[in-house]
Structures are given as C-alpha cells and as structure tokens.
C-alpha cells in the first residue's frame, strides 16, 4: 500500500481528512512564480526550461504542503510539439495558426513531437526526484488536454469564444475532424506515456470545453477518445491511475464515469457535489470543486463553501480541489487558510 494519500484515494480507499491540491496552484497568484517567470522571459520559455519549470512546480508544495505537485506545462504543448505554432501574448491567452484545411492537417508531425517535448520529460524527472527526497508523501501528477479541448484551440486558433469553428467542423466534416483528432490522439498518448516513464505517478486529462457538445458529439468526441486513451495507457502502464475532467459535462458525467475507465472524475464549479455523490459510483474517486471565486473571496464564503463540499464527500474516496483554476488575484493567505481548514476536517 502506498503511503501517498492521493494514490490511496485513487486505488479506491477513503482517506479522511481528504488529500488536497489545486488546479493552477503554480501560477500568477504566487509572487515566487512571478519572479521565476520573469527570469525565464515568457511562459513558453518557462515551460521548456526544466530547471525553472521544476522550481515553479515545487513552489506550491513548499508553501502550502499540498498533496500533489502538478507538472508545470500546458495542454497546448502537444500541438506545439507537432509543429503547430504557439504563442502566448501577454494578457491575451494562447494563439495558434488555425487548422482549417488539409495542408494544416498534413503539416502536423506526430513522429517529431517526442523530441520537441523532451525538456518537459526532464522537468518530470527533476520534480519526481525532488519530491522523493524532500516531500515523500506528495504525488506527482502529469497531464494532457482532452482531445476535443485541444482540437478546439488547434482549429479555432485561440480561446475566449465558444469554439464555433471547431463545433461546426465536427458536424460539417466529421471525417476531416476525425483525422485531426487521430493525429492528436497518437501524439497525446505518446506524450502521456513519456510522462509516466519519466516519473509521473498519476495522469489527468483536462477536457475543459467538453460542456460545449451535445450528448451525441460528447459520446463520440469526448467519451470514446478518452476511453481509447485510457485503455492504451493501461495496456502499457497498468499502475498509473487517471483523473478525467470533462468540464461542464453536467449529467453526462455519469456516462463519462461509467465508460472511460478513469479512476476519478473531477467536478467543475457548477457540479452539485451532493448530486455527484448520488450518481457516481463510490468505486470511483471524486475530485473538486470549490469555486475559485470563493477562494479569492476568503473568510466566511470560503469556509461555508468548503464545508458544504466536505459534507457531501465524507465517506467516499475524495480529493479536495477547485472547480477550475486558481484566479490570479487570489491572496496566498486564503490558500493557506483553506489548507488549515482541510487538515482539521
Ligand atoms: C484550457 C487550458 C489551457 N491550459 C490548461 C487548460 C485546461 C485547464 C483549464 O481549463 O484551465 C491546463 C494547464 N495550464 C497550466 C497548467 C499547469 C499546472 C497547474 O498549475 O495547474 C495546466 C494543467 C499552466 C498555465 N497555462 C497558462 C498559464 C498562465 C501563463 C502566464 O504565466 O502568463 C499557466 C500558469 C496559459 C494558458 N493556457 C491555456 C490558456 C487558455 C491560457 C491563458 C489563460 C491564462 O493566462 O490564465 C490553455
């Protein structure tokens, strides 16, 4: 049996008080992150610098004592590694040259992606070694985007909207859309397996825009590809549990939980944890789902919201987290207050 609380939970064991980590725990709300990022120059050069990326991955572990370190990288590293351009303009989010035709599809280089992603694997190795030496109960989580969500950015070229180009394409030309996803699937599988080989102990799949799809497309482009990825990962590395995050799936979460083979589902901010506890079998762990705005607000709101989630989750395998990422203006003291509350739950 593992001594790491998150691995215990993901093997189906209830652990109370529950282990906790936060999406985007390494990021702009931390002054030490902003300092390291300034040293790197920009976000991409930070992701590709193993020394500095390992440093920012470890910062929230040191400051807060969270139970997981999540690799510092981005879901859009996979299209970048396949040769699609990627920039992060200050304050504007990601920009990619959108794929709208066959030439864009054919330019994606699946075979070359592993070499370009090599610095990320070096980050994973460094973080794992540092955890084993200094934080032996902390779990290292690797990740990728869900195929639908990453395809949204590849086709749209940016975020911020409703991904109408991507949604149109999957209805108008499902064969072409499927070819984009097939290349992305091969690159994503290799990328996740490489993280596991480098020392990631858990893998999480962020399908942030899953809630944009009607049920028929949700089955075909979220559940089916996730189930295929999960099965292929299991064949190679049966020891590595997977957390799925089909954000804003609503009641489709039940089918996702039953059909993908993941060990845990992450609840988004809108999900009622009482409903989730009633509808997701206790053989699967749940993760989530404090409103990042309640964390930002702190005080009474933070205490009340966190207690509500704990009450709904008591008695089942559960990992405390947010329903989406930490907001940049969040005072670090609010995160510390949340960790104190959780440790005495
Ligand atoms: C959709 C998505 C992306 N990236 C990610 C998702 C899925 C989760 C979600 O829905 O938020 C996932 C992600 N992005 C990042 C991580 C690292 C680990 C973590 O701390 O959670 C993870 C797991 C770092 C990041 N990724 C990004 C930052 C901010 C970069 C900076 O320092 O300026 C960080 C810390 C940039 C990013 N990356 C992306 C966007 C839309 C943006 C811009 C928005 C923003 O600036 O907050 C794409």
PDB file of C-alpha atoms in Angstrom, residues 17-286:
ATOM      1  CA  UNK A  17      -9.273  14.367   6.107  1.00  0.00           C
ATOM      2  CA  UNK A  18      -9.092  14.207   2.303  1.00  0.00           C
ATOM      3  CA  UNK A  19      -5.887  14.974   0.424  1.00  0.00           C
ATOM      4  CA  UNK A  20      -5.891  18.255  -1.487  1.00  0.00           C
ATOM      5  CA  UNK A  21      -4.243  20.126  -4.337  1.00  0.00           C
ATOM      6  CA  UNK A  22      -5.454  22.977  -6.547  1.00  0.00           C
ATOM      7  CA  UNK A  23      -5.672  23.384 -10.305  1.00  0.00           C
ATOM      8  CA  UNK A  24      -3.282  26.202 -11.342  1.00  0.00           C
ATOM      9  CA  UNK A  25      -1.667  26.085  -7.902  1.00  0.00           C
ATOM     10  CA  UNK A  26       1.592  27.030  -9.617  1.00  0.00           C
ATOM     11  CA  UNK A  27       0.822  30.305 -11.295  1.00  0.00           C
ATOM     12  CA  UNK A  28       0.459  34.001 -11.215  1.00  0.00           C
ATOM     13  CA  UNK A  29      -1.186  34.236  -7.774  1.00  0.00           C
ATOM     14  CA  UNK A  30       2.220  33.339  -6.267  1.00  0.00           C
ATOM     15  CA  UNK A  31       4.888  36.054  -6.016  1.00  0.00           C
ATOM     16  CA  UNK A  32       7.622  33.410  -6.261  1.00  0.00           C
ATOM     17  CA  UNK A  33       6.066  32.189  -9.559  1.00  0.00           C
ATOM     18  CA  UNK A  34       6.034  35.704 -10.974  1.00  0.00           C
ATOM     19  CA  UNK A  35       9.710  36.065 -10.068  1.00  0.00           C
ATOM     20  CA  UNK A  36      10.716  32.773 -11.739  1.00  0.00           C
ATOM     21  CA  UNK A  37       8.591  33.530 -14.800  1.00  0.00           C
ATOM     22  CA  UNK A  38      10.316  36.913 -15.149  1.00  0.00           C
ATOM     23  CA  UNK A  39      13.654  35.107 -15.028  1.00  0.00           C
ATOM     24  CA  UNK A  40      12.529  32.760 -17.833  1.00  0.00           C
ATOM     25  CA  UNK A  41      11.310  35.617 -20.037  1.00  0.00           C
ATOM     26  CA  UNK A  42       7.945  34.281 -21.164  1.00  0.00           C
ATOM     27  CA  UNK A  43       5.544  31.440 -20.447  1.00  0.00           C
ATOM     28  CA  UNK A  44       6.772  29.122 -23.233  1.00  0.00           C
ATOM     29  CA  UNK A  45      10.423  29.506 -22.284  1.00  0.00           C
ATOM     30  CA  UNK A  46       9.432  28.735 -18.689  1.00  0.00           C
ATOM     31  CA  UNK A  47       7.620  25.539 -19.788  1.00  0.00           C
ATOM     32  CA  UNK A  48      10.689  24.462 -21.789  1.00  0.00           C
ATOM     33  CA  UNK A  49      13.293  25.210 -19.106  1.00  0.00           C
ATOM     34  CA  UNK A  50      13.479  22.072 -16.905  1.00  0.00           C
ATOM     35  CA  UNK A  51      15.283  23.793 -14.039  1.00  0.00           C
ATOM     36  CA  UNK A  52      12.819  26.687 -13.787  1.00  0.00           C
ATOM     37  CA  UNK A  53       9.720  24.615 -14.626  1.00  0.00           C
ATOM     38  CA  UNK A  54      10.647  22.148 -11.862  1.00  0.00           C
ATOM     39  CA  UNK A  55      11.133  25.080  -9.493  1.00  0.00           C
ATOM     40  CA  UNK A  56       7.631  26.508 -10.154  1.00  0.00           C
ATOM     41  CA  UNK A  57       6.076  23.024  -9.942  1.00  0.00           C
ATOM     42  CA  UNK A  58       7.517  22.683  -6.436  1.00  0.00           C
ATOM     43  CA  UNK A  59       6.693  26.197  -5.186  1.00  0.00           C
ATOM     44  CA  UNK A  60       3.092  25.463  -4.067  1.00  0.00           C
ATOM     45  CA  UNK A  61       4.222  22.178  -2.472  1.00  0.00           C
ATOM     46  CA  UNK A  62       6.717  24.084  -0.321  1.00  0.00           C
ATOM     47  CA  UNK A  63       4.407  26.987   0.510  1.00  0.00           C
ATOM     48  CA  UNK A  64       1.138  25.125   1.134  1.00  0.00           C
ATOM     49  CA  UNK A  65       2.025  21.465   1.712  1.00  0.00           C
ATOM     50  CA  UNK A  66      -0.480  20.353  -0.932  1.00  0.00           C
ATOM     51  CA  UNK A  67      -0.641  16.583  -1.522  1.00  0.00           C
ATOM     52  CA  UNK A  68       0.164  16.776  -5.235  1.00  0.00           C
ATOM     53  CA  UNK A  69       2.566  18.591  -7.485  1.00  0.00           C
ATOM     54  CA  UNK A  70       1.173  19.072 -10.980  1.00  0.00           C
ATOM     55  CA  UNK A  71       3.746  19.274 -13.739  1.00  0.00           C
ATOM     56  CA  UNK A  72       4.184  22.859 -14.875  1.00  0.00           C
ATOM     57  CA  UNK A  73       3.396  22.840 -18.577  1.00  0.00           C
ATOM     58  CA  UNK A  74       0.336  23.453 -20.740  1.00  0.00           C
ATOM     59  CA  UNK A  75      -2.196  21.379 -22.666  1.00  0.00           C
ATOM     60  CA  UNK A  76      -1.176  23.205 -25.867  1.00  0.00           C
ATOM     61  CA  UNK A  77       2.389  21.855 -25.726  1.00  0.00           C
ATOM     62  CA  UNK A  78       1.167  18.820 -27.728  1.00  0.00           C
ATOM     63  CA  UNK A  79       0.071  20.772 -30.839  1.00  0.00           C
ATOM     64  CA  UNK A  80       3.198  22.904 -30.438  1.00  0.00           C
ATOM     65  CA  UNK A  81       5.345  19.731 -30.372  1.00  0.00           C
ATOM     66  CA  UNK A  82       3.615  18.558 -33.583  1.00  0.00           C
ATOM     67  CA  UNK A  83       4.826  21.743 -35.233  1.00  0.00           C
ATOM     68  CA  UNK A  84       1.777  23.989 -34.975  1.00  0.00           C
ATOM     69  CA  UNK A  85       2.919  27.470 -33.985  1.00  0.00           C
ATOM     70  CA  UNK A  86       2.012  28.601 -30.460  1.00  0.00           C
ATOM     71  CA  UNK A  87       2.471  31.926 -28.738  1.00  0.00           C
ATOM     72  CA  UNK A  88       1.104  33.355 -25.507  1.00  0.00           C
ATOM     73  CA  UNK A  89       0.631  37.077 -25.963  1.00  0.00           C
ATOM     74  CA  UNK A  90       0.709  38.907 -22.626  1.00  0.00           C
ATOM     75  CA  UNK A  91      -2.828  39.141 -21.232  1.00  0.00           C
ATOM     76  CA  UNK A  92      -4.382  37.560 -24.348  1.00  0.00           C
ATOM     77  CA  UNK A  93      -4.001  33.818 -23.875  1.00  0.00           C
ATOM     78  CA  UNK A  94      -2.830  31.315 -26.488  1.00  0.00           C
ATOM     79  CA  UNK A  95      -2.608  31.960 -30.249  1.00  0.00           C
ATOM     80  CA  UNK A  96      -2.074  29.211 -32.868  1.00  0.00           C
ATOM     81  CA  UNK A  97      -2.239  29.376 -36.687  1.00  0.00           C
ATOM     82  CA  UNK A  98      -5.668  27.675 -37.067  1.00  0.00           C
ATOM     83  CA  UNK A  99      -6.015  24.384 -38.953  1.00  0.00           C
ATOM     84  CA  UNK A 100      -8.811  24.785 -41.478  1.00  0.00           C
ATOM     85  CA  UNK A 101      -7.683  22.666 -44.439  1.00  0.00           C
ATOM     86  CA  UNK A 102      -5.802  19.530 -45.435  1.00  0.00           C
ATOM     87  CA  UNK A 103      -2.461  21.335 -45.662  1.00  0.00           C
ATOM     88  CA  UNK A 104      -2.799  22.303 -41.987  1.00  0.00           C
ATOM     89  CA  UNK A 105      -3.603  18.712 -41.072  1.00  0.00           C
ATOM     90  CA  UNK A 106      -0.739  17.266 -43.103  1.00  0.00           C
ATOM     91  CA  UNK A 107       1.781  19.649 -41.556  1.00  0.00           C
ATOM     92  CA  UNK A 108       1.206  18.078 -38.112  1.00  0.00           C
ATOM     93  CA  UNK A 109       4.267  15.953 -37.343  1.00  0.00           C
ATOM     94  CA  UNK A 110       3.355  13.213 -34.862  1.00  0.00           C
ATOM     95  CA  UNK A 111       6.688  11.393 -35.117  1.00  0.00           C
ATOM     96  CA  UNK A 112       8.707  14.521 -34.365  1.00  0.00           C
ATOM     97  CA  UNK A 113       6.676  15.520 -31.323  1.00  0.00           C
ATOM     98  CA  UNK A 114       8.508  13.396 -28.748  1.00  0.00           C
ATOM     99  CA  UNK A 115      11.878  15.041 -29.374  1.00  0.00           C
ATOM    100  CA  UNK A 116      10.402  18.520 -29.038  1.00  0.00           C
ATOM    101  CA  UNK A 117       8.676  17.581 -25.777  1.00  0.00           C
ATOM    102  CA  UNK A 118      11.900  16.150 -24.292  1.00  0.00           C
ATOM    103  CA  UNK A 119      12.552  19.162 -21.985  1.00  0.00           C
ATOM    104  CA  UNK A 120       9.143  18.569 -20.357  1.00  0.00           C
ATOM    105  CA  UNK A 121      10.170  14.991 -19.530  1.00  0.00           C
ATOM    106  CA  UNK A 122      13.350  16.313 -17.946  1.00  0.00           C
ATOM    107  CA  UNK A 123      11.161  18.563 -15.763  1.00  0.00           C
ATOM    108  CA  UNK A 124       9.133  15.499 -14.701  1.00  0.00           C
ATOM    109  CA  UNK A 125      12.327  13.618 -13.747  1.00  0.00           C
ATOM    110  CA  UNK A 126      13.634  16.547 -11.700  1.00  0.00           C
ATOM    111  CA  UNK A 127      10.351  17.109  -9.862  1.00  0.00           C
ATOM    112  CA  UNK A 128       9.959  13.437  -9.027  1.00  0.00           C
ATOM    113  CA  UNK A 129      13.499  13.247  -7.654  1.00  0.00           C
ATOM    114  CA  UNK A 130      12.935  16.381  -5.547  1.00  0.00           C
ATOM    115  CA  UNK A 131       9.660  15.007  -4.170  1.00  0.00           C
ATOM    116  CA  UNK A 132      11.199  11.665  -3.249  1.00  0.00           C
ATOM    117  CA  UNK A 133      13.986  13.498  -1.407  1.00  0.00           C
ATOM    118  CA  UNK A 134      12.003  16.236   0.326  1.00  0.00           C
ATOM    119  CA  UNK A 135       8.233  15.535   0.148  1.00  0.00           C
ATOM    120  CA  UNK A 136       7.867  11.738   0.111  1.00  0.00           C
ATOM    121  CA  UNK A 137       4.068  11.734   0.553  1.00  0.00           C
ATOM    122  CA  UNK A 138       3.413  14.165  -2.310  1.00  0.00           C
ATOM    123  CA  UNK A 139       2.179  12.693  -5.599  1.00  0.00           C
ATOM    124  CA  UNK A 140       3.387  13.922  -8.997  1.00  0.00           C
ATOM    125  CA  UNK A 141       0.547  14.445 -11.475  1.00  0.00           C
ATOM    126  CA  UNK A 142       1.245  14.650 -15.212  1.00  0.00           C
ATOM    127  CA  UNK A 143      -1.423  15.714 -17.687  1.00  0.00           C
ATOM    128  CA  UNK A 144      -2.637  16.394 -21.172  1.00  0.00           C
ATOM    129  CA  UNK A 145      -5.643  18.132 -22.587  1.00  0.00           C
ATOM    130  CA  UNK A 146      -8.626  16.105 -23.689  1.00  0.00           C
ATOM    131  CA  UNK A 147      -8.567  15.621 -27.449  1.00  0.00           C
ATOM    132  CA  UNK A 148     -11.737  17.662 -28.019  1.00  0.00           C
ATOM    133  CA  UNK A 149     -10.452  20.602 -25.992  1.00  0.00           C
ATOM    134  CA  UNK A 150      -7.015  20.695 -27.621  1.00  0.00           C
ATOM    135  CA  UNK A 151      -8.647  20.358 -31.070  1.00  0.00           C
ATOM    136  CA  UNK A 152     -10.795  23.399 -30.205  1.00  0.00           C
ATOM    137  CA  UNK A 153      -7.645  25.526 -29.895  1.00  0.00           C
ATOM    138  CA  UNK A 154      -5.987  23.908 -32.950  1.00  0.00           C
ATOM    139  CA  UNK A 155      -8.991  24.662 -35.170  1.00  0.00           C
ATOM    140  CA  UNK A 156     -10.051  27.986 -33.685  1.00  0.00           C
ATOM    141  CA  UNK A 157      -6.517  29.318 -33.205  1.00  0.00           C
ATOM    142  CA  UNK A 158      -7.423  30.915 -29.879  1.00  0.00           C
ATOM    143  CA  UNK A 159      -9.668  30.645 -26.850  1.00  0.00           C
ATOM    144  CA  UNK A 160     -12.096  33.120 -25.421  1.00  0.00           C
ATOM    145  CA  UNK A 161     -15.128  32.256 -27.549  1.00  0.00           C
ATOM    146  CA  UNK A 162     -17.481  29.323 -27.938  1.00  0.00           C
ATOM    147  CA  UNK A 163     -15.261  27.399 -30.393  1.00  0.00           C
ATOM    148  CA  UNK A 164     -17.859  27.667 -33.135  1.00  0.00           C
ATOM    149  CA  UNK A 165     -15.390  26.777 -35.933  1.00  0.00           C
ATOM    150  CA  UNK A 166     -14.477  23.530 -34.178  1.00  0.00           C
ATOM    151  CA  UNK A 167     -18.111  22.713 -33.398  1.00  0.00           C
ATOM    152  CA  UNK A 168     -19.141  23.431 -36.980  1.00  0.00           C
ATOM    153  CA  UNK A 169     -16.336  21.342 -38.403  1.00  0.00           C
ATOM    154  CA  UNK A 170     -17.230  18.231 -36.432  1.00  0.00           C
ATOM    155  CA  UNK A 171     -20.780  18.347 -37.813  1.00  0.00           C
ATOM    156  CA  UNK A 172     -19.936  19.531 -41.357  1.00  0.00           C
ATOM    157  CA  UNK A 173     -16.906  17.338 -41.997  1.00  0.00           C
ATOM    158  CA  UNK A 174     -16.643  14.664 -39.314  1.00  0.00           C
ATOM    159  CA  UNK A 175     -14.158  12.655 -41.399  1.00  0.00           C
ATOM    160  CA  UNK A 176     -11.691  15.558 -41.580  1.00  0.00           C
ATOM    161  CA  UNK A 177     -12.279  16.425 -37.929  1.00  0.00           C
ATOM    162  CA  UNK A 178     -11.616  12.752 -37.104  1.00  0.00           C
ATOM    163  CA  UNK A 179      -8.290  12.881 -38.969  1.00  0.00           C
ATOM    164  CA  UNK A 180      -7.159  15.846 -36.861  1.00  0.00           C
ATOM    165  CA  UNK A 181      -8.185  14.009 -33.719  1.00  0.00           C
ATOM    166  CA  UNK A 182      -6.434  10.805 -34.781  1.00  0.00           C
ATOM    167  CA  UNK A 183      -3.083  12.606 -35.115  1.00  0.00           C
ATOM    168  CA  UNK A 184      -3.658  14.409 -31.851  1.00  0.00           C
ATOM    169  CA  UNK A 185      -4.563  11.121 -30.162  1.00  0.00           C
ATOM    170  CA  UNK A 186      -1.331   9.432 -31.242  1.00  0.00           C
ATOM    171  CA  UNK A 187       0.773  12.397 -30.076  1.00  0.00           C
ATOM    172  CA  UNK A 188      -1.143  12.715 -26.792  1.00  0.00           C
ATOM    173  CA  UNK A 189      -0.794   9.019 -25.968  1.00  0.00           C
ATOM    174  CA  UNK A 190       2.969   9.136 -26.572  1.00  0.00           C
ATOM    175  CA  UNK A 191       3.206  12.343 -24.531  1.00  0.00           C
ATOM    176  CA  UNK A 192       1.332  10.863 -21.546  1.00  0.00           C
ATOM    177  CA  UNK A 193       3.321   7.614 -21.644  1.00  0.00           C
ATOM    178  CA  UNK A 194       6.568   9.574 -21.741  1.00  0.00           C
ATOM    179  CA  UNK A 195       5.481  11.465 -18.614  1.00  0.00           C
ATOM    180  CA  UNK A 196       4.725   8.163 -16.867  1.00  0.00           C
ATOM    181  CA  UNK A 197       8.138   6.804 -17.886  1.00  0.00           C
ATOM    182  CA  UNK A 198       9.795   9.979 -16.570  1.00  0.00           C
ATOM    183  CA  UNK A 199       8.137   9.645 -13.154  1.00  0.00           C
ATOM    184  CA  UNK A 200       4.564  10.979 -13.231  1.00  0.00           C
ATOM    185  CA  UNK A 201       2.502   8.846 -10.834  1.00  0.00           C
ATOM    186  CA  UNK A 202      -0.981   9.947 -11.928  1.00  0.00           C
ATOM    187  CA  UNK A 203      -2.222  11.382 -15.231  1.00  0.00           C
ATOM    188  CA  UNK A 204      -5.041  13.896 -15.552  1.00  0.00           C
ATOM    189  CA  UNK A 205      -6.956  14.662 -18.760  1.00  0.00           C
ATOM    190  CA  UNK A 206      -8.285  18.246 -18.910  1.00  0.00           C
ATOM    191  CA  UNK A 207     -11.286  18.402 -21.260  1.00  0.00           C
ATOM    192  CA  UNK A 208     -12.180  21.989 -20.380  1.00  0.00           C
ATOM    193  CA  UNK A 209     -14.648  22.519 -23.239  1.00  0.00           C
ATOM    194  CA  UNK A 210     -16.453  19.159 -23.031  1.00  0.00           C
ATOM    195  CA  UNK A 211     -19.604  21.015 -21.963  1.00  0.00           C
ATOM    196  CA  UNK A 212     -19.857  22.696 -25.397  1.00  0.00           C
ATOM    197  CA  UNK A 213     -21.049  19.482 -27.047  1.00  0.00           C
ATOM    198  CA  UNK A 214     -24.499  17.922 -27.441  1.00  0.00           C
ATOM    199  CA  UNK A 215     -24.738  14.365 -25.998  1.00  0.00           C
ATOM    200  CA  UNK A 216     -24.191  12.620 -29.361  1.00  0.00           C
ATOM    201  CA  UNK A 217     -20.955  14.528 -30.011  1.00  0.00           C
ATOM    202  CA  UNK A 218     -19.953  14.272 -26.347  1.00  0.00           C
ATOM    203  CA  UNK A 219     -20.064  10.473 -26.713  1.00  0.00           C
ATOM    204  CA  UNK A 220     -18.133  10.425 -29.978  1.00  0.00           C
ATOM    205  CA  UNK A 221     -15.512  13.120 -29.324  1.00  0.00           C
ATOM    206  CA  UNK A 222     -15.115  13.128 -25.530  1.00  0.00           C
ATOM    207  CA  UNK A 223     -16.062   9.708 -24.109  1.00  0.00           C
ATOM    208  CA  UNK A 224     -14.814   7.459 -26.945  1.00  0.00           C
ATOM    209  CA  UNK A 225     -11.365   9.061 -27.397  1.00  0.00           C
ATOM    210  CA  UNK A 226     -10.863   9.244 -23.612  1.00  0.00           C
ATOM    211  CA  UNK A 227     -11.761   5.559 -23.305  1.00  0.00           C
ATOM    212  CA  UNK A 228      -9.266   4.696 -26.084  1.00  0.00           C
ATOM    213  CA  UNK A 229      -6.508   6.766 -24.472  1.00  0.00           C
ATOM    214  CA  UNK A 230      -7.247   5.259 -21.090  1.00  0.00           C
ATOM    215  CA  UNK A 231      -7.163   1.689 -22.453  1.00  0.00           C
ATOM    216  CA  UNK A 232      -3.873   2.272 -24.287  1.00  0.00           C
ATOM    217  CA  UNK A 233      -2.293   3.811 -21.180  1.00  0.00           C
ATOM    218  CA  UNK A 234      -3.480   0.880 -19.098  1.00  0.00           C
ATOM    219  CA  UNK A 235      -2.006  -1.643 -21.516  1.00  0.00           C
ATOM    220  CA  UNK A 236       1.431  -0.022 -21.172  1.00  0.00           C
ATOM    221  CA  UNK A 237       1.269   1.190 -17.560  1.00  0.00           C
ATOM    222  CA  UNK A 238      -1.456  -0.576 -15.546  1.00  0.00           C
ATOM    223  CA  UNK A 239      -0.052   1.035 -12.383  1.00  0.00           C
ATOM    224  CA  UNK A 240      -0.856   4.636 -13.365  1.00  0.00           C
ATOM    225  CA  UNK A 241      -4.327   5.950 -12.372  1.00  0.00           C
ATOM    226  CA  UNK A 242      -6.105   8.542 -14.490  1.00  0.00           C
ATOM    227  CA  UNK A 243      -8.266  11.500 -13.423  1.00  0.00           C
ATOM    228  CA  UNK A 244     -10.738  12.755 -16.040  1.00  0.00           C
ATOM    229  CA  UNK A 245     -12.026  16.329 -16.092  1.00  0.00           C
ATOM    230  CA  UNK A 246     -14.864  16.762 -18.607  1.00  0.00           C
ATOM    231  CA  UNK A 247     -15.661  20.312 -17.539  1.00  0.00           C
ATOM    232  CA  UNK A 248     -19.338  21.341 -17.554  1.00  0.00           C
ATOM    233  CA  UNK A 249     -20.427  17.843 -18.576  1.00  0.00           C
ATOM    234  CA  UNK A 250     -23.490  18.107 -16.322  1.00  0.00           C
ATOM    235  CA  UNK A 251     -25.443  14.834 -16.233  1.00  0.00           C
ATOM    236  CA  UNK A 252     -23.154  13.397 -18.971  1.00  0.00           C
ATOM    237  CA  UNK A 253     -20.628  12.985 -16.144  1.00  0.00           C
ATOM    238  CA  UNK A 254     -22.402   9.721 -15.263  1.00  0.00           C
ATOM    239  CA  UNK A 255     -21.773   8.189 -18.694  1.00  0.00           C
ATOM    240  CA  UNK A 256     -18.222   9.560 -18.761  1.00  0.00           C
ATOM    241  CA  UNK A 257     -17.511   7.950 -15.369  1.00  0.00           C
ATOM    242  CA  UNK A 258     -19.025   4.624 -16.421  1.00  0.00           C
ATOM    243  CA  UNK A 259     -17.487   4.355 -19.902  1.00  0.00           C
ATOM    244  CA  UNK A 260     -13.986   5.845 -19.942  1.00  0.00           C
ATOM    245  CA  UNK A 261     -12.171   3.663 -17.400  1.00  0.00           C
ATOM    246  CA  UNK A 262     -10.822   6.586 -15.365  1.00  0.00           C
ATOM    247  CA  UNK A 263     -10.188   6.140 -11.622  1.00  0.00           C
ATOM    248  CA  UNK A 264     -11.532   9.574 -10.666  1.00  0.00           C
ATOM    249  CA  UNK A 265     -13.665  12.302 -12.159  1.00  0.00           C
ATOM    250  CA  UNK A 266     -13.017  15.936 -11.402  1.00  0.00           C
ATOM    251  CA  UNK A 267     -16.109  18.041 -10.721  1.00  0.00           C
ATOM    252  CA  UNK A 268     -16.296  21.552 -12.180  1.00  0.00           C
ATOM    253  CA  UNK A 269     -17.573  24.540 -10.222  1.00  0.00           C
ATOM    254  CA  UNK A 270     -21.171  24.153 -11.448  1.00  0.00           C
ATOM    255  CA  UNK A 271     -21.490  20.488 -10.400  1.00  0.00           C
ATOM    256  CA  UNK A 272     -23.558  19.840  -7.272  1.00  0.00           C
ATOM    257  CA  UNK A 273     -21.372  17.545  -5.137  1.00  0.00           C
ATOM    258  CA  UNK A 274     -24.487  16.064  -3.493  1.00  0.00           C
ATOM    259  CA  UNK A 275     -25.779  15.070  -6.944  1.00  0.00           C
ATOM    260  CA  UNK A 276     -22.373  13.714  -7.960  1.00  0.00           C
ATOM    261  CA  UNK A 277     -22.116  11.634  -4.767  1.00  0.00           C
ATOM    262  CA  UNK A 278     -25.531  10.122  -5.527  1.00  0.00           C
ATOM    263  CA  UNK A 279     -24.839   9.424  -9.228  1.00  0.00           C
ATOM    264  CA  UNK A 280     -21.157   8.472  -9.467  1.00  0.00           C
ATOM    265  CA  UNK A 281     -20.379   5.010  -8.017  1.00  0.00           C
ATOM    266  CA  UNK A 282     -18.235   5.073  -4.868  1.00  0.00           C
ATOM    267  CA  UNK A 283     -15.760   2.757  -6.612  1.00  0.00           C
ATOM    268  CA  UNK A 284     -14.593   5.921  -8.407  1.00  0.00           C
ATOM    269  CA  UNK A 285     -12.995   8.851  -6.610  1.00  0.00           C
ATOM    270  CA  UNK A 286     -14.361  12.360  -6.991  1.00  0.00           C
TER     271      UNK A 286
END
